[in-house]
């Protein structure tokens, strides 16, 4: 509560008025109450003392009040002053008050700390002392600014630390007038950390920039209208444009042709990508450089969003796949060519196959017609000579008989040859007719025996048989053929001794039968054994002239035994002593295909 | 006298078989084609038929099948003569209706006996 001058005057006036009134009133009361003068004087003195005491008391109250007021005020002032001082002292920002010439009048701890000194030490300096020389110009500029505008900065400079290194700082300040004198009031920030992070950021940005620029990919940012917002160095080089020629321009006038060389409309494609930046993560299209040369680029696209989450740009990273595409196209062509080749080959193979089938057919026809053609005249030769020989058409003399017998024999020989050849042809052509049937082996052998009975008897040979009764299921006719052939050889080449046939069931689980034909004939030399089963091989022998044969018998026999009867034939011999032939075949071929089969 | 129909276009073969048959007292009727054979079979009603498979026109097997379709000739024995080269010939001959077959060249000395055996005579 303060008193204005007006208040004070009123208070004094009131004091005077009330004082005057009291004096007047008290005098009047006294004059009315007291009649004698000495008492009057006494009471007047008492009144005077009372007045003084009251006034003194009033004075005391006033003084007390004001002192209190002043104390409180002073306390407040001190508190404020201390508070402000504390703020000043303890501020984390450096604060300094200096004269216009730079002398530091007042600094806080933070300021002193910046330059590595105590407050005491700092107060002896000017800011010129702690400013490196290169900033002199800047300082003067800032000073001018201060003088003209009343404030300077913020600007950055360095302070020289007590131990010599430079501290980057940012400062700003105002011009203040204190008691008529001008001072500079500055706030100074140590921006070492800030600078460090800024430098780090710049470095980092530089590094990333380097990566982006030097990447072997084209990196560009496009806005949703198709304008290029950024392109990396590699991209610039690749397309042959400078960034000024590209930034802000549409992709369509620059790096994207309207129509691809494949005929695809690129404007349509890319506009749809721009409309739906999230749905085209990858695409391959043709691009064009400044020269007009075309490239195939594989683009990876990523939408970039603004703060509200809406897409605002697309980041595209492109890789040149022109070579790859070329290779792919060549591969396609090659593949097509290959397919053509394959088709051709298949056609050729089909033709060849047809030809082979035709060949097979011809073979069969040949055999069939051979069979027929050859047998027809033979039929006549053998048949008619037989009839004549048996004197059906009249008697014959010996000489006639002999000659006709020759014809007959020759015919039969020819027939045997033809049959063998046809059989071999059939087997080799795979058109042999196989006919499996059940039969009794002993019976079969006796049949064969009968054919040679006479001859054996004539030659004076012994015929020994050791036969078991074995039921067989195989090609009876062919087995008979083989047995007859071997027997015929045995009889042919044996002049004395015996011929023995034995059959033997081998029952070790394989269920096969061994048919053995032994003779005591001339035998075969070891070196000739191998030749025997070959066609048209006959042993060099004096006996050869005497012994007719086709030379095919054993070859055919072997073929029949192995391919039709599914067995083996073994020939052993000792020259001069005799030979032994063993036919080893399965007893039953029940699981084999019979007849009309190839091979 | 029993009559035998011989369907054979080759004259040599025909003569051969005729010799053999005549020796056994058979009378020979000759047809040179399948069609002729069918006609003669119908009219002459032979004791048995010797059928050459390789005939001009319709072959012996077709002729046999045709004969078997005729009511009156269903049971006439038919003996086939064949060159017998192809696989499956055996089955084809027997399934067409022949009672038996002989492979060329035939043996005139024994053929009739063999035929009798087949016919059960």
CSV table of C-alpha atoms in Angstrom, one decimal, chain A residues 161-487:
chain,number,residue,atom,x,y,z
A,161,UNK,CA,38.9,-22.2,-24.6
A,162,UNK,CA,41.3,-21.6,-21.7
A,163,UNK,CA,43.3,-24.7,-22.9
A,164,UNK,CA,43.5,-23.4,-26.4
A,165,UNK,CA,40.9,-25.4,-28.4
A,166,UNK,CA,38.1,-23.7,-30.1
A,167,UNK,CA,34.5,-24.1,-28.8
A,168,UNK,CA,31.7,-23.7,-31.3
A,169,UNK,CA,29.1,-21.3,-29.9
A,170,UNK,CA,25.9,-19.7,-31.0
A,171,UNK,CA,25.1,-16.3,-29.6
A,172,UNK,CA,22.6,-13.6,-29.7
A,173,UNK,CA,21.9,-10.5,-27.7
A,174,UNK,CA,20.3,-7.1,-27.2
A,175,UNK,CA,21.4,-3.6,-26.5
A,176,UNK,CA,20.5,-2.5,-23.0
A,177,UNK,CA,20.7,0.9,-21.3
A,178,UNK,CA,21.6,0.8,-17.6
A,179,UNK,CA,21.8,4.1,-15.8
A,180,UNK,CA,22.2,5.8,-19.1
A,181,UNK,CA,25.1,3.6,-20.2
A,182,UNK,CA,24.9,1.1,-23.1
A,183,UNK,CA,25.7,-2.5,-22.5
A,184,UNK,CA,25.4,-5.6,-24.5
A,185,UNK,CA,23.4,-8.4,-23.0
A,186,UNK,CA,24.1,-11.7,-24.7
A,187,UNK,CA,23.1,-15.3,-24.4
A,188,UNK,CA,25.7,-17.8,-25.6
A,189,UNK,CA,25.2,-21.5,-26.3
A,190,UNK,CA,27.9,-24.1,-26.5
A,191,UNK,CA,26.9,-25.9,-29.6
A,192,UNK,CA,29.7,-28.5,-29.6
A,193,UNK,CA,27.3,-31.4,-29.2
A,194,UNK,CA,24.8,-29.9,-31.6
A,195,UNK,CA,27.6,-29.3,-34.1
A,196,UNK,CA,28.8,-32.8,-33.6
A,197,UNK,CA,25.4,-34.3,-34.3
A,198,UNK,CA,25.0,-31.9,-37.2
A,199,UNK,CA,28.3,-32.9,-38.6
A,200,UNK,CA,27.5,-36.5,-38.0
A,201,UNK,CA,24.2,-35.9,-39.8
A,202,UNK,CA,25.9,-34.2,-42.6
A,203,UNK,CA,28.4,-37.0,-42.8
A,204,UNK,CA,25.7,-39.6,-42.6
A,205,UNK,CA,23.7,-37.8,-45.2
A,206,UNK,CA,26.8,-37.5,-47.3
A,207,UNK,CA,27.5,-41.2,-47.0
A,208,UNK,CA,23.9,-42.1,-47.9
A,209,UNK,CA,24.0,-39.6,-50.7
A,210,UNK,CA,27.2,-41.3,-51.9
A,211,UNK,CA,25.5,-44.7,-51.8
A,212,UNK,CA,22.5,-43.4,-53.6
A,213,UNK,CA,24.5,-41.6,-56.2
A,214,UNK,CA,27.0,-44.3,-56.9
A,215,UNK,CA,24.7,-47.3,-56.6
A,216,UNK,CA,24.7,-49.3,-59.8
A,217,UNK,CA,21.0,-48.7,-59.9
A,218,UNK,CA,18.9,-45.9,-61.1
A,219,UNK,CA,17.2,-44.4,-58.0
A,220,UNK,CA,14.5,-41.8,-58.6
A,221,UNK,CA,11.5,-40.4,-56.9
A,222,UNK,CA,8.4,-39.5,-58.8
A,223,UNK,CA,5.4,-37.7,-57.6
A,224,UNK,CA,1.9,-38.9,-58.3
A,225,UNK,CA,1.6,-36.7,-61.4
A,226,UNK,CA,4.6,-38.3,-62.9
A,227,UNK,CA,7.1,-35.6,-62.3
A,228,UNK,CA,10.6,-36.5,-61.3
A,229,UNK,CA,11.5,-35.2,-57.9
A,230,UNK,CA,14.9,-36.8,-57.5
A,231,UNK,CA,17.3,-38.8,-59.5
A,232,UNK,CA,20.7,-40.1,-58.4
A,233,UNK,CA,24.0,-39.5,-60.1
A,234,UNK,CA,24.0,-42.9,-61.7
A,235,UNK,CA,20.5,-42.3,-63.1
A,236,UNK,CA,21.6,-39.0,-64.5
A,237,UNK,CA,24.6,-40.6,-66.2
A,238,UNK,CA,22.6,-43.5,-67.4
A,239,UNK,CA,20.0,-41.5,-69.1
A,240,UNK,CA,22.4,-38.8,-70.2
A,241,UNK,CA,20.4,-36.0,-68.6
A,242,UNK,CA,21.5,-33.5,-66.0
A,243,UNK,CA,19.4,-33.2,-62.9
A,244,UNK,CA,18.0,-29.9,-64.0
A,245,UNK,CA,16.7,-31.4,-67.2
A,246,UNK,CA,14.9,-34.0,-65.2
A,247,UNK,CA,13.8,-32.6,-61.8
A,248,UNK,CA,10.3,-31.2,-62.1
A,249,UNK,CA,9.7,-32.7,-65.5
A,250,UNK,CA,7.4,-35.5,-66.4
A,251,UNK,CA,8.8,-38.9,-66.9
A,252,UNK,CA,7.0,-39.0,-70.2
A,253,UNK,CA,9.0,-36.4,-72.0
A,254,UNK,CA,12.2,-37.6,-70.7
A,255,UNK,CA,12.9,-41.2,-69.8
A,256,UNK,CA,9.8,-43.0,-70.7
A,257,UNK,CA,8.7,-43.5,-74.3
A,258,UNK,CA,5.0,-43.5,-75.2
A,259,UNK,CA,5.1,-46.8,-76.9
A,260,UNK,CA,7.3,-49.7,-76.1
A,261,UNK,CA,9.0,-51.6,-78.9
A,262,UNK,CA,6.7,-54.5,-78.1
A,263,UNK,CA,3.8,-52.3,-78.8
A,264,UNK,CA,2.6,-51.8,-75.3
A,265,UNK,CA,1.3,-48.4,-74.4
A,266,UNK,CA,3.6,-47.2,-71.6
A,267,UNK,CA,1.6,-44.1,-70.9
A,268,UNK,CA,-1.3,-46.2,-69.9
A,269,UNK,CA,0.8,-48.6,-67.8
A,270,UNK,CA,2.7,-45.9,-65.9
A,271,UNK,CA,-0.4,-43.8,-65.3
A,272,UNK,CA,-2.0,-46.8,-63.7
A,273,UNK,CA,1.1,-47.3,-61.6
A,274,UNK,CA,0.9,-43.6,-60.5
A,275,UNK,CA,-2.8,-44.0,-59.6
A,276,UNK,CA,-2.1,-47.2,-57.6
A,277,UNK,CA,1.4,-46.8,-56.2
A,278,UNK,CA,1.0,-49.6,-53.8
A,279,UNK,CA,-0.1,-52.3,-56.3
A,280,UNK,CA,2.9,-52.2,-58.7
A,281,UNK,CA,5.8,-53.3,-56.6
A,282,UNK,CA,7.7,-54.6,-59.7
A,283,UNK,CA,7.4,-53.9,-63.3
A,284,UNK,CA,9.6,-54.2,-66.4
A,285,UNK,CA,9.4,-51.7,-69.1
A,286,UNK,CA,11.4,-50.0,-71.8
A,287,UNK,CA,13.0,-46.7,-71.0
A,288,UNK,CA,14.8,-44.2,-73.3
A,289,UNK,CA,17.8,-42.1,-72.8
A,290,UNK,CA,18.5,-38.6,-74.0
A,291,UNK,CA,19.9,-40.0,-77.3
A,292,UNK,CA,16.8,-42.0,-77.9
A,293,UNK,CA,18.5,-45.3,-77.2
A,294,UNK,CA,16.2,-47.8,-75.6
A,295,UNK,CA,16.8,-49.9,-72.5
A,296,UNK,CA,14.9,-52.5,-70.6
A,297,UNK,CA,14.7,-51.7,-67.0
A,298,UNK,CA,13.5,-53.8,-64.1
A,299,UNK,CA,11.8,-51.4,-61.6
A,300,UNK,CA,11.2,-51.9,-58.0
A,301,UNK,CA,8.6,-49.4,-56.7
A,302,UNK,CA,7.8,-48.3,-53.2
A,303,UNK,CA,5.2,-45.8,-52.2
A,304,UNK,CA,6.3,-43.0,-50.0
A,305,UNK,CA,3.7,-41.6,-47.6
A,306,UNK,CA,3.2,-38.1,-46.2
A,307,UNK,CA,2.4,-37.6,-42.5
A,308,UNK,CA,-1.3,-38.4,-42.9
A,309,UNK,CA,-0.4,-41.8,-44.3
A,310,UNK,CA,-1.4,-40.9,-47.9
A,311,UNK,CA,1.0,-41.9,-50.7
A,312,UNK,CA,2.7,-38.8,-52.1
A,313,UNK,CA,5.6,-40.1,-54.1
A,314,UNK,CA,7.0,-43.3,-55.5
A,315,UNK,CA,10.6,-44.4,-54.9
A,316,UNK,CA,11.7,-46.3,-57.9
A,317,UNK,CA,14.9,-48.3,-58.1
A,318,UNK,CA,15.8,-49.6,-61.6
A,319,UNK,CA,18.2,-52.1,-62.9
A,320,UNK,CA,19.3,-52.3,-66.5
A,321,UNK,CA,18.2,-55.7,-67.8
A,322,UNK,CA,18.6,-55.0,-71.5
A,323,UNK,CA,21.3,-57.6,-71.8
A,324,UNK,CA,19.3,-60.0,-69.8
A,325,UNK,CA,16.2,-59.3,-72.0
A,326,UNK,CA,18.3,-59.8,-75.1
A,327,UNK,CA,19.5,-63.1,-73.8
A,328,UNK,CA,16.0,-64.1,-72.9
A,329,UNK,CA,14.8,-63.2,-76.3
A,330,UNK,CA,17.5,-65.2,-77.9
A,331,UNK,CA,16.7,-68.1,-75.6
A,332,UNK,CA,13.1,-67.8,-76.7
A,333,UNK,CA,14.2,-67.9,-80.3
A,334,UNK,CA,16.5,-70.8,-79.5
A,335,UNK,CA,13.7,-72.6,-77.7
A,336,UNK,CA,11.4,-72.1,-80.6
A,337,UNK,CA,14.1,-73.2,-83.0
A,338,UNK,CA,14.6,-76.2,-80.7
A,339,UNK,CA,11.0,-76.9,-80.7
A,340,UNK,CA,11.1,-76.8,-84.5
A,341,UNK,CA,14.0,-79.1,-84.5
A,342,UNK,CA,12.2,-81.5,-82.1
A,343,UNK,CA,9.1,-81.4,-84.2
A,344,UNK,CA,11.2,-82.1,-87.3
A,345,UNK,CA,13.1,-84.9,-85.5
A,346,UNK,CA,9.8,-86.4,-84.3
A,347,UNK,CA,8.5,-86.3,-87.8
A,348,UNK,CA,11.7,-87.9,-89.1
A,349,UNK,CA,11.5,-90.5,-86.4
A,350,UNK,CA,7.8,-91.2,-87.1
A,351,UNK,CA,8.7,-91.6,-90.8
A,352,UNK,CA,11.6,-93.9,-89.9
A,353,UNK,CA,9.3,-95.8,-87.6
A,354,UNK,CA,6.8,-96.1,-90.4
A,355,UNK,CA,9.5,-97.3,-92.7
A,356,UNK,CA,10.6,-99.9,-90.1
A,357,UNK,CA,7.1,-101.1,-89.7
A,358,UNK,CA,6.8,-101.3,-93.4
A,359,UNK,CA,10.1,-103.2,-93.5
A,360,UNK,CA,8.8,-105.6,-90.9
A,361,UNK,CA,5.7,-106.1,-92.9
A,362,UNK,CA,7.7,-106.7,-96.1
A,363,UNK,CA,9.9,-109.1,-94.2
A,364,UNK,CA,6.9,-111.1,-93.1
A,365,UNK,CA,5.4,-110.9,-96.6
A,366,UNK,CA,8.7,-112.0,-98.1
A,367,UNK,CA,9.0,-115.0,-95.8
A,368,UNK,CA,5.4,-115.8,-96.5
A,369,UNK,CA,5.7,-115.5,-100.2
A,370,UNK,CA,9.1,-117.3,-100.2
A,371,UNK,CA,7.5,-120.0,-98.3
A,372,UNK,CA,4.8,-120.3,-100.8
A,373,UNK,CA,6.8,-119.7,-104.0
A,374,UNK,CA,9.6,-122.1,-103.1
A,375,UNK,CA,7.4,-124.8,-101.9
A,376,UNK,CA,5.1,-124.9,-104.9
A,377,UNK,CA,7.6,-126.3,-107.4
A,378,UNK,CA,9.2,-128.5,-104.8
A,379,UNK,CA,5.8,-130.0,-104.2
A,380,UNK,CA,5.8,-131.1,-107.8
A,381,UNK,CA,9.4,-132.3,-107.8
A,382,UNK,CA,9.1,-134.4,-104.7
A,383,UNK,CA,5.5,-135.4,-105.3
A,384,UNK,CA,5.8,-136.6,-108.9
A,385,UNK,CA,9.1,-138.2,-108.4
A,386,UNK,CA,7.6,-140.1,-105.4
A,387,UNK,CA,4.7,-141.3,-107.5
A,388,UNK,CA,6.9,-142.4,-110.3
A,389,UNK,CA,9.3,-144.1,-107.9
A,390,UNK,CA,6.5,-146.1,-106.3
A,391,UNK,CA,5.5,-147.3,-109.7
A,392,UNK,CA,2.0,-145.8,-109.5
A,393,UNK,CA,2.1,-145.0,-113.2
A,394,UNK,CA,3.8,-148.1,-114.3
A,395,UNK,CA,6.8,-150.3,-113.7
A,396,UNK,CA,10.3,-148.8,-113.9
A,397,UNK,CA,13.6,-150.4,-114.5
A,398,UNK,CA,16.4,-150.1,-112.0
A,399,UNK,CA,18.2,-147.4,-113.9
A,400,UNK,CA,15.0,-145.3,-114.1
A,401,UNK,CA,14.3,-146.0,-110.5
A,402,UNK,CA,17.7,-144.9,-109.5
A,403,UNK,CA,17.5,-141.6,-111.4
A,404,UNK,CA,14.1,-140.8,-110.2
A,405,UNK,CA,15.2,-141.5,-106.7
A,406,UNK,CA,18.0,-139.0,-107.3
A,407,UNK,CA,15.4,-136.4,-108.3
A,408,UNK,CA,13.4,-137.2,-105.2
A,409,UNK,CA,16.3,-137.0,-102.9
A,410,UNK,CA,17.6,-133.8,-104.3
A,411,UNK,CA,14.1,-132.3,-104.0
A,412,UNK,CA,13.9,-133.4,-100.4
A,413,UNK,CA,17.3,-131.9,-99.7
A,414,UNK,CA,16.3,-128.6,-101.2
A,415,UNK,CA,13.2,-128.7,-99.2
A,416,UNK,CA,15.2,-129.2,-96.0
A,417,UNK,CA,17.4,-126.3,-96.9
A,418,UNK,CA,14.5,-124.0,-97.6
A,419,UNK,CA,12.8,-125.0,-94.4
A,420,UNK,CA,15.8,-124.2,-92.4
A,421,UNK,CA,16.3,-120.9,-94.1
A,422,UNK,CA,12.7,-119.9,-93.6
A,423,UNK,CA,12.8,-120.9,-90.0
A,424,UNK,CA,15.9,-118.9,-89.4
A,425,UNK,CA,14.4,-116.0,-91.3
A,426,UNK,CA,11.3,-116.2,-89.1
A,427,UNK,CA,13.3,-116.3,-85.9
A,428,UNK,CA,15.5,-113.4,-87.0
A,429,UNK,CA,12.5,-111.4,-88.2
A,430,UNK,CA,10.7,-112.2,-85.0
A,431,UNK,CA,7.7,-113.7,-86.7
A,432,UNK,CA,8.2,-117.2,-85.6
A,433,UNK,CA,5.0,-119.0,-84.8
A,434,UNK,CA,5.3,-120.6,-81.4
A,435,UNK,CA,2.8,-123.2,-80.3
A,436,UNK,CA,2.9,-124.5,-76.8
A,437,UNK,CA,1.1,-127.7,-75.9
A,438,UNK,CA,1.1,-130.5,-73.4
A,439,UNK,CA,2.9,-133.6,-74.4
A,440,UNK,CA,4.8,-136.6,-73.2
A,441,UNK,CA,8.6,-136.3,-73.7
A,442,UNK,CA,9.2,-140.0,-73.9
A,443,UNK,CA,6.6,-140.3,-76.7
A,444,UNK,CA,8.3,-137.5,-78.6
A,445,UNK,CA,11.7,-139.1,-78.5
A,446,UNK,CA,10.4,-142.4,-79.6
A,447,UNK,CA,8.8,-140.7,-82.6
A,448,UNK,CA,12.2,-139.3,-83.5
A,449,UNK,CA,13.9,-142.6,-82.8
A,450,UNK,CA,11.6,-144.2,-85.4
A,451,UNK,CA,12.8,-141.9,-88.1
A,452,UNK,CA,16.4,-143.1,-87.7
A,453,UNK,CA,15.7,-146.7,-86.8
A,454,UNK,CA,16.4,-148.0,-90.2
A,455,UNK,CA,19.6,-146.1,-90.8
A,456,UNK,CA,21.0,-147.0,-87.4
A,457,UNK,CA,20.2,-150.6,-88.0
A,458,UNK,CA,21.8,-150.5,-91.4
A,459,UNK,CA,25.0,-148.9,-90.0
A,460,UNK,CA,25.0,-151.6,-87.3
A,461,UNK,CA,24.9,-149.1,-84.4
A,462,UNK,CA,23.5,-149.7,-81.0
A,463,UNK,CA,20.6,-147.5,-80.0
A,464,UNK,CA,20.4,-147.0,-76.3
A,465,UNK,CA,17.6,-145.2,-74.6
A,466,UNK,CA,17.2,-144.1,-71.0
A,467,UNK,CA,14.0,-142.2,-70.9
A,468,UNK,CA,11.9,-140.9,-68.0
A,469,UNK,CA,8.3,-140.2,-68.4
A,470,UNK,CA,8.0,-136.4,-68.2
A,471,UNK,CA,5.0,-134.3,-69.0
A,472,UNK,CA,6.0,-131.1,-70.8
A,473,UNK,CA,4.4,-127.9,-71.8
A,474,UNK,CA,6.4,-126.2,-74.6
A,475,UNK,CA,6.7,-126.1,-78.3
A,476,UNK,CA,6.5,-129.7,-79.2
A,477,UNK,CA,7.1,-129.3,-82.9
A,478,UNK,CA,10.2,-127.3,-82.4
A,479,UNK,CA,11.6,-129.6,-79.8
A,480,UNK,CA,11.1,-132.4,-82.1
A,481,UNK,CA,12.9,-130.5,-84.8
A,482,UNK,CA,15.9,-130.1,-82.5
A,483,UNK,CA,16.0,-133.6,-81.4
A,484,UNK,CA,15.7,-134.8,-85.0
A,485,UNK,CA,18.5,-132.5,-86.1
A,486,UNK,CA,20.9,-133.7,-83.4
A,487,UNK,CA,20.0,-137.3,-83.8
